[in-house]
Every structure is written in structure tokens, then in C-alpha cells.
Coordinates of C-alpha atoms in Angstrom, one line a residue:
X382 CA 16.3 11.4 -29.4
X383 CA 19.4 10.4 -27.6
X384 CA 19.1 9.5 -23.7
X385 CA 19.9 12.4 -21.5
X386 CA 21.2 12.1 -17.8
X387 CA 18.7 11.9 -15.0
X388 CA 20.3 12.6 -11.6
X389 CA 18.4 11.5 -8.2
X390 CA 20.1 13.0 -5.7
X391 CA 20.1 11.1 -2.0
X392 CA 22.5 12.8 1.3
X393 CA 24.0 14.9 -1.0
X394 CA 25.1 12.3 -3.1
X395 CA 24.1 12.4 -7.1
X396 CA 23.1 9.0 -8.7
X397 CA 22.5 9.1 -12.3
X398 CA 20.3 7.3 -14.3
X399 CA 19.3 7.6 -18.0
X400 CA 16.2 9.2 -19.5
X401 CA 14.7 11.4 -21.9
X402 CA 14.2 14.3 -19.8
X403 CA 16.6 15.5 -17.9
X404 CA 14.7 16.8 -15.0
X405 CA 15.1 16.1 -11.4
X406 CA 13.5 12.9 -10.0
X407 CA 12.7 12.6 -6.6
X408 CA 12.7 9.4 -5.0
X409 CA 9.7 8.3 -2.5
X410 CA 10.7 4.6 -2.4
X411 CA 12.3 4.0 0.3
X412 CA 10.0 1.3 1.9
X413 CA 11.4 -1.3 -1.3
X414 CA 14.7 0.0 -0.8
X415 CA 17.1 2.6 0.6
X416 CA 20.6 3.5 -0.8
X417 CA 23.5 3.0 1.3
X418 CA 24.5 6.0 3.4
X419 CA 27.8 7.5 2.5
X420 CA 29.1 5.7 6.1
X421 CA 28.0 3.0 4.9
X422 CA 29.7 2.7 1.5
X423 CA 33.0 3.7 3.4
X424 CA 32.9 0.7 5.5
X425 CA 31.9 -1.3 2.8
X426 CA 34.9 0.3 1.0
X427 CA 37.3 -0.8 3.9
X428 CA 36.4 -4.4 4.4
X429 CA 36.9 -5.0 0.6
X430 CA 40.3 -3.7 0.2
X431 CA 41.5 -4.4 3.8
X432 CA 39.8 -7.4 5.1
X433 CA 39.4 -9.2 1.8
X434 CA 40.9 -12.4 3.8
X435 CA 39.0 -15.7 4.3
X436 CA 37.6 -14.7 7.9
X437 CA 38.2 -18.3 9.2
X438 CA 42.2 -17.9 8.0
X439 CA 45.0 -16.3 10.8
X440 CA 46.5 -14.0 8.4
X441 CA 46.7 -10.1 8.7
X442 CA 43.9 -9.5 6.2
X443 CA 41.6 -12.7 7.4
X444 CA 41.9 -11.2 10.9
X445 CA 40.8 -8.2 10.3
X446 CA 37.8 -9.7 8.6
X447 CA 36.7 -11.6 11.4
X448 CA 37.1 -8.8 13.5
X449 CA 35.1 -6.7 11.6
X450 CA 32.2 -9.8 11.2
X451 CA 32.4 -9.2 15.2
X452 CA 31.7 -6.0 15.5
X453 CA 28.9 -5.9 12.8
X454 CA 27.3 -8.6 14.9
X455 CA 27.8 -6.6 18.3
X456 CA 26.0 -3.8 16.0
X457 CA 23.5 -5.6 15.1
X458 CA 22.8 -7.0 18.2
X459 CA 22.5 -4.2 19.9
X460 CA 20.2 -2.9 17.2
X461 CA 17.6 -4.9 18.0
X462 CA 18.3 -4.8 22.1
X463 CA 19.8 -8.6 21.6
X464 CA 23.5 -10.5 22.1
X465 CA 26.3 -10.7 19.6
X466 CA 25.2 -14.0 19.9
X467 CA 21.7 -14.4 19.3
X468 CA 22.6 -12.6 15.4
X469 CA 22.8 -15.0 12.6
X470 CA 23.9 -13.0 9.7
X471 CA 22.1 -15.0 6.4
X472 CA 21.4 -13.1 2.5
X473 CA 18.6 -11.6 3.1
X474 CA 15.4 -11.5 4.8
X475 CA 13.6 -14.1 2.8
X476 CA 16.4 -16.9 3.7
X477 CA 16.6 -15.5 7.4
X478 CA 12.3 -16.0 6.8
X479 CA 12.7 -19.3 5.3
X480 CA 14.9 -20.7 8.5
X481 CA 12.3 -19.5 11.1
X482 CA 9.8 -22.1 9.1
X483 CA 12.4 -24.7 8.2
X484 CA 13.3 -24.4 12.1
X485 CA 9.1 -24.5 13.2
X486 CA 8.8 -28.0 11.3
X487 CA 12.0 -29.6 12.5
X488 CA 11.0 -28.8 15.8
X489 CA 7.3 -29.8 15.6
X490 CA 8.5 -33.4 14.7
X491 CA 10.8 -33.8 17.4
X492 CA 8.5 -33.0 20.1
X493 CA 6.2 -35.2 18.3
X494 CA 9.0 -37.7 18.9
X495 CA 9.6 -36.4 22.7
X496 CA 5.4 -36.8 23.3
X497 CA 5.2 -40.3 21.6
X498 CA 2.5 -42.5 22.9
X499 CA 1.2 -39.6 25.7
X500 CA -2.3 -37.4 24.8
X501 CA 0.0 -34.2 23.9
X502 CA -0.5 -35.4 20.7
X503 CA -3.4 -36.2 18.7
X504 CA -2.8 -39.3 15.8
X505 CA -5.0 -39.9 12.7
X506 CA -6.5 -42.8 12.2
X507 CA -3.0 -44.1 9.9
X508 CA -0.8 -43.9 12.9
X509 CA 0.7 -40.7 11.6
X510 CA 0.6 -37.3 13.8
X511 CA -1.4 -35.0 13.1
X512 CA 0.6 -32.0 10.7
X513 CA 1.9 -29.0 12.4
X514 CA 0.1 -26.0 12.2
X515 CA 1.4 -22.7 11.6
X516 CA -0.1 -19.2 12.1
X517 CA 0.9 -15.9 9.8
X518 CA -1.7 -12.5 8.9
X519 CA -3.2 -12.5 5.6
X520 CA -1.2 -8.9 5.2
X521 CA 2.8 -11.0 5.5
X522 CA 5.2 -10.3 2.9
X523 CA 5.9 -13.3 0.0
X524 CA 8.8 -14.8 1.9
X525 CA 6.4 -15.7 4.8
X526 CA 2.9 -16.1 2.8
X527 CA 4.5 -18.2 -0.6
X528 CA 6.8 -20.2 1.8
X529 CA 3.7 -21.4 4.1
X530 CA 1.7 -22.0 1.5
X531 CA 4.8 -24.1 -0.4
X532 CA 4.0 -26.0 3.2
X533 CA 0.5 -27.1 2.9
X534 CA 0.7 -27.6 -0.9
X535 CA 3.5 -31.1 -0.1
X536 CA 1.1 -31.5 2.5
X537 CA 3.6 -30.9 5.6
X538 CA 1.7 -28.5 7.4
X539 CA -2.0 -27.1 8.5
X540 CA -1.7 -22.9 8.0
X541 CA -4.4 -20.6 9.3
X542 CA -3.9 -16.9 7.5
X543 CA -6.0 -14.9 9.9
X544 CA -7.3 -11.8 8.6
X545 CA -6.5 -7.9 9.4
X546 CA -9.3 -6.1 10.8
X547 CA -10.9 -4.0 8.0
X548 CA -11.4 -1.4 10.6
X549 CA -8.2 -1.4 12.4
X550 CA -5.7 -2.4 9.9
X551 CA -4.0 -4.7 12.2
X552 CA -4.4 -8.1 13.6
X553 CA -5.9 -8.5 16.3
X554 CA -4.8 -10.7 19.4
X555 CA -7.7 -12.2 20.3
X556 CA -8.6 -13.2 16.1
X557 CA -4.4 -15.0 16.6
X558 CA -5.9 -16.7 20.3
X559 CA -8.6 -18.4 18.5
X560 CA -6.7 -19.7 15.8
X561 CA -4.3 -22.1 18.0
X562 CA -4.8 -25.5 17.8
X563 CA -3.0 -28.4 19.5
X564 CA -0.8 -29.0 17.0
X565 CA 0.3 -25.0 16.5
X566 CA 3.9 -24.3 16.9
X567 CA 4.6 -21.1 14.9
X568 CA 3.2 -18.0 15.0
X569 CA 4.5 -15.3 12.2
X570 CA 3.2 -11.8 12.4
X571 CA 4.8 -8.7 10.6
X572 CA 5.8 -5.9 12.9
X573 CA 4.8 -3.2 10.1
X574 CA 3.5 -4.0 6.8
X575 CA 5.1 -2.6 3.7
X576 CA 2.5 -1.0 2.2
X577 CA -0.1 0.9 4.9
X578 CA 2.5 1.3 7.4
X579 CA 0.4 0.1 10.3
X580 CA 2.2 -1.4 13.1
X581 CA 0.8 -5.0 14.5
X582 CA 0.1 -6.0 18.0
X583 CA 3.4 -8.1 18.3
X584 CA 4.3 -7.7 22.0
X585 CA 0.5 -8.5 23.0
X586 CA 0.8 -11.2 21.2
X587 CA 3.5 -12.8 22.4
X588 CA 3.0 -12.0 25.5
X589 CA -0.3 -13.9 25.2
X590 CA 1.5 -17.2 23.7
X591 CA 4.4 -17.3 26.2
X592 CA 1.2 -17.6 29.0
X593 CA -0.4 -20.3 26.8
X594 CA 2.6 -21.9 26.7
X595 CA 3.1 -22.5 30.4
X596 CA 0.1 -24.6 29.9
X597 CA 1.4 -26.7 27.2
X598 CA 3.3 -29.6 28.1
X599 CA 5.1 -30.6 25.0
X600 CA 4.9 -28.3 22.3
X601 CA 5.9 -24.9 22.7
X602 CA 4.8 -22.6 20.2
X603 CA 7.7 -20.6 18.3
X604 CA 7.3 -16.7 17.7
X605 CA 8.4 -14.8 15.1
X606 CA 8.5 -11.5 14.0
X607 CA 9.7 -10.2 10.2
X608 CA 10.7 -6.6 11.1
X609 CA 12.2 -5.4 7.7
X610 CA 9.9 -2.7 7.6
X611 CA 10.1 -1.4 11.2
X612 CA 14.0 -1.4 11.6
X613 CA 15.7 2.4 11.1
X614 CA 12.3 3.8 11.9
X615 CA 10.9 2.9 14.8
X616 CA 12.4 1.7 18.3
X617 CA 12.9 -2.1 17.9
X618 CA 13.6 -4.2 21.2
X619 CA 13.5 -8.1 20.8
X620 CA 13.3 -8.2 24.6
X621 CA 10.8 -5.8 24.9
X622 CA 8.9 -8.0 22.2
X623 CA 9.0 -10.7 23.8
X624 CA 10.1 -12.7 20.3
X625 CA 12.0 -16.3 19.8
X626 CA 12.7 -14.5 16.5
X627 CA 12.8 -11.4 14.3
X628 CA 13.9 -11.0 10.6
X629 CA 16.5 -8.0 9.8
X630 CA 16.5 -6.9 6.1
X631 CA 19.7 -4.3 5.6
X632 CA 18.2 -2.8 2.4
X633 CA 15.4 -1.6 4.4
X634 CA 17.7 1.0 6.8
X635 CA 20.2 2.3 4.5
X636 CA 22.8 -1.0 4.7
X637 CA 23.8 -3.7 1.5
X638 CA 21.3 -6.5 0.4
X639 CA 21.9 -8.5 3.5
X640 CA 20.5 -10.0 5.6
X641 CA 20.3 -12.0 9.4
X642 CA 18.3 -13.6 12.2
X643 CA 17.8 -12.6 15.7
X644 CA 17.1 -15.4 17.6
X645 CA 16.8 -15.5 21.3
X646 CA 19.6 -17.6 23.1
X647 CA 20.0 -19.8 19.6
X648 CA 19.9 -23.8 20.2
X649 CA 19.7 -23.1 24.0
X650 CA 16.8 -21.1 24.6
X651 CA 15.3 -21.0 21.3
X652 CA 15.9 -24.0 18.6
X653 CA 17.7 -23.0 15.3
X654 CA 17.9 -26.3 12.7
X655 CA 19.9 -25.3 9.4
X656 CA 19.1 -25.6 6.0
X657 CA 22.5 -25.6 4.3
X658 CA 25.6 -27.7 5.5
X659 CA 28.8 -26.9 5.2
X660 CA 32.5 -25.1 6.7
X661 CA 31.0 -24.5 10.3
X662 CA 30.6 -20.8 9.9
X663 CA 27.9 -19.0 11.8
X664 CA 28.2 -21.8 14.6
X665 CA 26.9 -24.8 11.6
X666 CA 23.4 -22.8 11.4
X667 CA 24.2 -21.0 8.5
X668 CA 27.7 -22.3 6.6
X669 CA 29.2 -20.5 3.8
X670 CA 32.4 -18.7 4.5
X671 CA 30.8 -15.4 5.7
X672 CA 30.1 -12.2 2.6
X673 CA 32.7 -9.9 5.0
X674 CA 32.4 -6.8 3.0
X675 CA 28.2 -6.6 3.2
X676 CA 28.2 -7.8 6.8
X677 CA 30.2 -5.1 7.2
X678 CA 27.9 -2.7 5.8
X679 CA 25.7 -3.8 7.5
X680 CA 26.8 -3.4 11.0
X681 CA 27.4 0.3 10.5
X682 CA 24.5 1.1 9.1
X683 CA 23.1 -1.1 12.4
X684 CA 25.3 1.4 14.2
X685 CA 23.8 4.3 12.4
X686 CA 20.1 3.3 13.7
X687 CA 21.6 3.1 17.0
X688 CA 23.0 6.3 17.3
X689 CA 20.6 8.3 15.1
X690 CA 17.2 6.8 15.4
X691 CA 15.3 9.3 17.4
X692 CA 16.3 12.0 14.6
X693 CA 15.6 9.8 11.9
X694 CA 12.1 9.3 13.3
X695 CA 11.1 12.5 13.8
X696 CA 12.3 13.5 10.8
X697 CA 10.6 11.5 8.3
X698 CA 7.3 11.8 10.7
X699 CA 7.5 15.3 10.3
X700 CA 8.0 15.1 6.6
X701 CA 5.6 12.4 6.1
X702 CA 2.7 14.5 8.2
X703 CA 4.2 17.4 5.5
X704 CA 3.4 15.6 2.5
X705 CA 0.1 14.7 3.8
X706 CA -1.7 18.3 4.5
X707 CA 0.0 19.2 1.0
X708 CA -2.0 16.9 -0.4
X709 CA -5.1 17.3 1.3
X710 CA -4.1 21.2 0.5
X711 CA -3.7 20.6 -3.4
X712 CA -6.5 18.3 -3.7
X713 CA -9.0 18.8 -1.5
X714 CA -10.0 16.5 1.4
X715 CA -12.7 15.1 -1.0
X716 CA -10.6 14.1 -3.3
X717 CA -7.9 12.5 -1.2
X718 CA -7.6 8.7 0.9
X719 CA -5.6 7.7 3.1
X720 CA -5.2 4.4 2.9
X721 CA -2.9 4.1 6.1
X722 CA -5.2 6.1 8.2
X723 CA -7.0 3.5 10.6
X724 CA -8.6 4.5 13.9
X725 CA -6.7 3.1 17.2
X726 CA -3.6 2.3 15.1
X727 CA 0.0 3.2 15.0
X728 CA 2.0 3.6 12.0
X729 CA 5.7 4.0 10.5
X730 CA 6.7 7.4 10.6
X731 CA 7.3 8.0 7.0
X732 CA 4.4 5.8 5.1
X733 CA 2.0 7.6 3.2
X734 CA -0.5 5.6 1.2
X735 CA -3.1 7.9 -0.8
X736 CA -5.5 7.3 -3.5
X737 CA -6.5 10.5 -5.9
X738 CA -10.1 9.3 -6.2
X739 CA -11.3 9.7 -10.0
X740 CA -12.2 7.4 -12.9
X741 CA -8.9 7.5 -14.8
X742 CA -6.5 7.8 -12.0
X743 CA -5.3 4.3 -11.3
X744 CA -2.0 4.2 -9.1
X745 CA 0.1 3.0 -12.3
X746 CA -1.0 5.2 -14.8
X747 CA -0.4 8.1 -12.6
X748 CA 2.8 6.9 -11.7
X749 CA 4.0 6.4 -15.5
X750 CA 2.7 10.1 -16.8
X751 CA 4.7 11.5 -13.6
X752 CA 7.9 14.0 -14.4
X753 CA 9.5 14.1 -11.6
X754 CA 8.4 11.3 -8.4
X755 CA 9.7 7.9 -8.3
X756 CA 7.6 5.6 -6.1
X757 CA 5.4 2.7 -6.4
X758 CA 1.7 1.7 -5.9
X759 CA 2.8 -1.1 -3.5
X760 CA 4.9 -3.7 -2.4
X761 CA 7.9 -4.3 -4.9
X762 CA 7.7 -8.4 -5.0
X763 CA 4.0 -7.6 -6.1
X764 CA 5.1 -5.2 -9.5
X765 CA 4.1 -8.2 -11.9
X766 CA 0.4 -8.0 -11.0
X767 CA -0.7 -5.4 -13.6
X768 CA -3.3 -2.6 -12.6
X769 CA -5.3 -4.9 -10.2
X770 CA -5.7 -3.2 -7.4
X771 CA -3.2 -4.3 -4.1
X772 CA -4.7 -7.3 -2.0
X773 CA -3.2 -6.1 1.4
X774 CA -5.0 -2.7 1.0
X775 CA -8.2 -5.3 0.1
X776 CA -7.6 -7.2 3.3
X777 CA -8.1 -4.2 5.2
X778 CA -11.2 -2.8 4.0
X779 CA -10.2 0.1 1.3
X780 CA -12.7 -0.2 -1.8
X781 CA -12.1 -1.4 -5.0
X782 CA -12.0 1.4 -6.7
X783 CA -10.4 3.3 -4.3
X784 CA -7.5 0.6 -3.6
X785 CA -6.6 0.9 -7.8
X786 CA -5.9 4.0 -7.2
X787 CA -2.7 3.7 -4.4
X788 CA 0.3 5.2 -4.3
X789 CA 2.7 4.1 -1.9
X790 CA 4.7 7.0 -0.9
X791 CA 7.7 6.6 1.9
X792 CA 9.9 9.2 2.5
X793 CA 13.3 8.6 3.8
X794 CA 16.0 10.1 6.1
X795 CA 17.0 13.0 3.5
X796 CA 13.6 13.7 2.1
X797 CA 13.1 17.4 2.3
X798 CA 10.0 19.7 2.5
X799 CA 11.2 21.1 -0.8
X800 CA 11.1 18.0 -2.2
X801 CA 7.6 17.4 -1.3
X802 CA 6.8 20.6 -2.9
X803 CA 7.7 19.3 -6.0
X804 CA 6.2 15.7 -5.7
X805 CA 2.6 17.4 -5.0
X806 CA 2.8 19.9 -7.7
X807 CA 4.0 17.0 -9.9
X808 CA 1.1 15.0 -9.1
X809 CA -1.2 18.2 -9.3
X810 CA 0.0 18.5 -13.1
X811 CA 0.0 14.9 -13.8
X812 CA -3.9 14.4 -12.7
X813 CA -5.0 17.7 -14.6
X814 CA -3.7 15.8 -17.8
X815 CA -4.7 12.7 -17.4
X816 CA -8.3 14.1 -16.3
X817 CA -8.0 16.6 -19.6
X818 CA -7.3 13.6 -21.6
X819 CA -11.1 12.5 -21.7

């Protein structure tokens, strides 16, 4: 049978895919990804026919790119309650990831090299010092788990992956307090994971570090925040946060596949070492001559946040709580977890993650024999792992069996009460079959 048009349908705006049903798909995705707003695509538009000019260049069209690169940054900045110059714009969150770590080791050694010969500093019996030790959750995304663990495999650093409370879903200050050592000098929490929504203790716990570190002499300990999944949903305020350093992912809040770095007061107050080497742009901590067109994306869709946030939060909190009693409506509360419900914690507005509890009812195979929603049963980077069940939902205490059985479901800023109508039912039908089957 030839392939029909599919149309998903976000702001307004119709993207078409190809299937063999023609049927309207809904998309509840939005923490892997978010399309660019409309706003977005026109300034993305703009920069590529009108400031396609080297930004580093004095001519009409490189001018105008470096004064766009300018404004995105005052955008962005002021996004995340920072200076234009504190934003380092990078690829993507991973690299921007990857440069807080790269940064922690460089400047582990040289206050190893600052401390020589005094007792800030243990040495092993070989005359070498002790590796640096680095602290993330057991909950982080790949870009902050796979790149510490990258560290200890070459031997270059000590990492302690402290566990989420199975009761709380969060980790907890006090488990973070216990884990620093002497030799610590990164600390990497999440501000919201990807796939239960629940919001970690960041401010407490740098506000706990910065008082430790008025007791350490020598080696200050670095903090970081990734807050990919936090930005365009909840109020984010590096100085409020108390943070050396906080990841911003564009393809999280409506903007391009971009990426950059807050960092507070970079190489005064806060060190920055670079991994790449090159033209000088970004100050020489990240070269490359600057992606004008996606930077500027991403500044209006920084804008956007700015301007619109309180809207866009109650929206998709009002939509999210929607989808929820529907559920618990259609199913029955028997037959329905929530995997994102813990006790004392706060969560994104628009994360839903629910298991349909039954035998044949794993997340995947739900998902597959679905008409109309498009989602996912977690995180994206973890899609290869098959039907075993998600570890983050693991690390907090969900079953098993219960944990096979996840969907992730995030609604975004045009997700409509109509369209959860038609996600429920679709999952009402969907479970009847797959139930009938045996």
C-alpha cells in the first residue's frame, strides 16, 4: 500500500510525515525535543539571508551578524538571570557538559600545583597526588554520566554517583555533604531529570558547598548545574542558584540544536579552560567562527522564555494535571502509576510519567500499537536499550514490573485539552487490544 501523509500539527503549523494511516498524530515529546516556534524560524530565517557574513569581518552583512551574536547573548543571559558575558554559546549541551569537566580537571591540577609541598593536599606513596574527585546523581543525563565515567576508566579521576532517594526522587543534600572528599572539586547535579520530572535540591546544595568552601584553603570545589530540562518551564536564575555553571540546551525550549554555557564571571570569578583551539572567537574558550544563524535562534527563543514564561508554565501544568485525572478517569486509579509522583517533591509542569499496570503492557509495545500519540518510554539517548525497563525510574524506587511499563509523556506549549482527549482514548483502545490479544 503506498505511504499516505501524516500531518502533526504544532502552533498552528502542519509538519508532515509519511505513514500508512493517515490519521492525526499527536505529539507528547517534547522533553527529547521541541520544534522551533514560528518566531523562531523567522529569526533564523533573517540571520541566514541577512547576516550570512563572517561575524569577525567589517562588512555590512558580517556586522550584522555580530550584532545579532550580541543580542542572542544579551537574551540568553538574561534568560538565566546572568551577563552577556558570562554566556559561552557552544553545539549543544553535551559539549557545553563536556567543558564544565574538562574545566574541573584542569583546575584540580593547578591547585595541586598552587598547594605543592603544604597538607592541602594528600600524595600517594609514588609522589603523585592523589586524583580528583568528582561528584554527579546516579539519575544525570549520558553527557555527564558516560563522560565521568570516560574519567575514571584512563584513570584521571575518583567519581562518586550518589544515589536518588527511592522515596523522594531527588538527591538529597546531606547524601552530596557526605560524599566530599579532600580531593573533590566538581559537583554536577541535574536541575530536573528528563524522565520523572522531579526538580533537585540545587540551590541547597550549593549553598552548602560555597560554606564548605570558606573552609578550604586551596581547592575550591566547582558547581554545576545541566538545566536542559528546566529552561522554558520553570523560572531559572543562576544567581538565585548559587551556580559557577549551568548547561543551556536550545532544543529543549523551542530554539535550533544549539547550545551554550553560563558561567559565572568566566576566567575571573569562575575558571573556564578550553578544549578546542583556534580563531579567538568566544574570547579563545570556545573557537570556531561562531554558527550565526542558530545562535540566532537561539536568542529569540531565549527571549520568548523571557517574556512568556509565566504563561507557558501554567499552561502546560494545567494541561499536564488534565492528562493526568483523564487517565486516572479512563483507567481507574488501580490501574494507573505515576511514576513522577514523589512525596515532598517538586516537579516540571508538563512531565507525566505513567505505567498502565498489566502483564502485556510494556511501555514499547504500547507505544508501537498506538494510532494516534507520539511519545516515548524515556530518555531519547537511552532508545537502543530494548524493552528493559528505564534505570533512572529504577534508581528511584518504581518496581520492575511497574518501571517496564513507562510512558514518558510531556506536553508542550500548544498541547491542548482536546488533544489529550484523544491521547487517552488512544491509549484506552490500544490497551483493550493488546489485553484482547491473549
Amino acid at each position: 500500500m503506498a505511504d499516505q501523509q501524516e500531518d502533526i500539527t504544532f502552533f498552528g503549523h502542519s509538519l508532515s510525515l509519511h505513514s500508512e494511516t493517515n490519521v492525526d498524530r499527536i505529539y507528547m515529546d517534547y522533553n527529547a525535543t521541541t520544534p522551533l516556534d514560528p518566531e523562531v524560524i523567522k529569526a533564523v530565517t533573517e540571520a541566514l539571508q541577512e547576516a550570512w557574513g563572517n561575524p569577525s569581518s567589517n562588512y555590512i552583512a558580517g556586522v550584522k551578524a555580530k550584532a545579532i551574536i550580541n543580542q542572542s547573548r544579551e537574551n540568553v543571559a538574561r534568560m538565566v538571570g546572568g551577563k552577556a558575558e558570562d554566556i559561552i554559546f557552544t553545539s549543544g549541551g553535551t559539549e557545553a557538559n563536556n567543558l564544565v569537566f574538562h574545566t574541573a580537571m584542569e583546575h584540580y591540577k593547578i591547585s595541586c600545583e598552587a598547594a605543592e609541598q603544604t597538607e592541602g593536599l594528600r600524595r600517594q606513596h609514588n609522589g603523585s597526588v592523589d586524583p580528583p574527585h568528582i561528584i554527579i546523581s546516579n539519575v544525570e543525563h549520558d553527557s555527564v554520566k558516560l563522560t565521568a565515567q570516560h574519567l575514571v576508566k584512563d584513570g584521571r579521576a575518583d567519581v562518586t554517583c550518589v544515589p536518588v532517594s527511592k522515596v523522594t526522587g531527588r538527591v538529597e543534600v546531606e547524601d552530596i555533604m557526605a560524599a566530599v572528599r579532600p580531593t573533590t572539586c566538581l559537583v554536577s547535579i541535574m536541575m530536573a531529570n528528563n524522565e520523572t520530572g522531579v526538580l533537585m535540591p540545587v540551590r541547597d546544595i550549593c549553598q552548602r558547598i560555597k560554606a564548605l568552601n570558606k573552609q578550604r584553603q586551596y581547592l575550591r570545589i566547582l558547581l554545576h548545574t545541566d538545566a536542559a530540562q528546566a529552561l522554558g518551564k520553570i523560572q531559572v536564575d543562576s544567581c538565585d542558584l548559587e551556580v559557577d555553571y549551568l548547561t543551556i540546551v536550545g532544543h529543549k525550549f523551542y530554539a535550533p540544536r544549539i547550545g551554550a554555557l553560563y558561567v559565572n564571571g568566566p576566567g575571573t570569578k569562575t575558571p573556564v579552560y578550553p578544549m578546542l583551539f583556534g580563531g579567538g572567537q568566544e574570547r579563545n574558550l570556545r573557537p570556531g567562527t561562531e554558527n550565526t544563524p542558530m545562535i540566532a535562534g537561539l536568542g529569540k527563543a531565549a527571549e520568548l522564555v523571557t517574556t512568556n514564561l509565566s504563561e507557558y508554565e501554567i499552561q502546560m501544568r494545567s494541561t499536564r494535571l488534565y492528562l493526568e485525572e483523564r487517565l486516572k478517569a479512563v483507567f481507574g486509579e488501580d490501574k494507573i502509576h505515576f511514576n513522577s509522583h514523589f512525596p515532598g517533591s517538586d516537579s516540571l509542569p508538563n512531565t507525566c510519567n505513567v505505567s498502565i499496570l498489566g502483564p502485556r503492557l510494556q511501555g514499547r509495545k504500547v507505544l508501537s500499537s498506538c494510532t494516534r500519540l507520539l511519545a516515548s518510554v524515556g530518555a531519547a539517548c537511552h532508545s537502543h536499550s530494548g524493552d528493559r525497563p528505564s534505570h533512572i525510574l529504577l534508581s528511584c524506587g518504581i518496581p520492575p514490573d511497574v518501571a517496564a511499563n513507562a510512558l514518558r509523556l510531556s506536553v508542550g506549549r500548544g498541547t491542548t485539552r482536546a488533544d489529550v482527549d484523544a491521547v487517552v482514548e488512544d491509549l484506552r483502545d490500544t490497551v483493550q487490544l493488546l489485553e484482547q490479544a491473549h
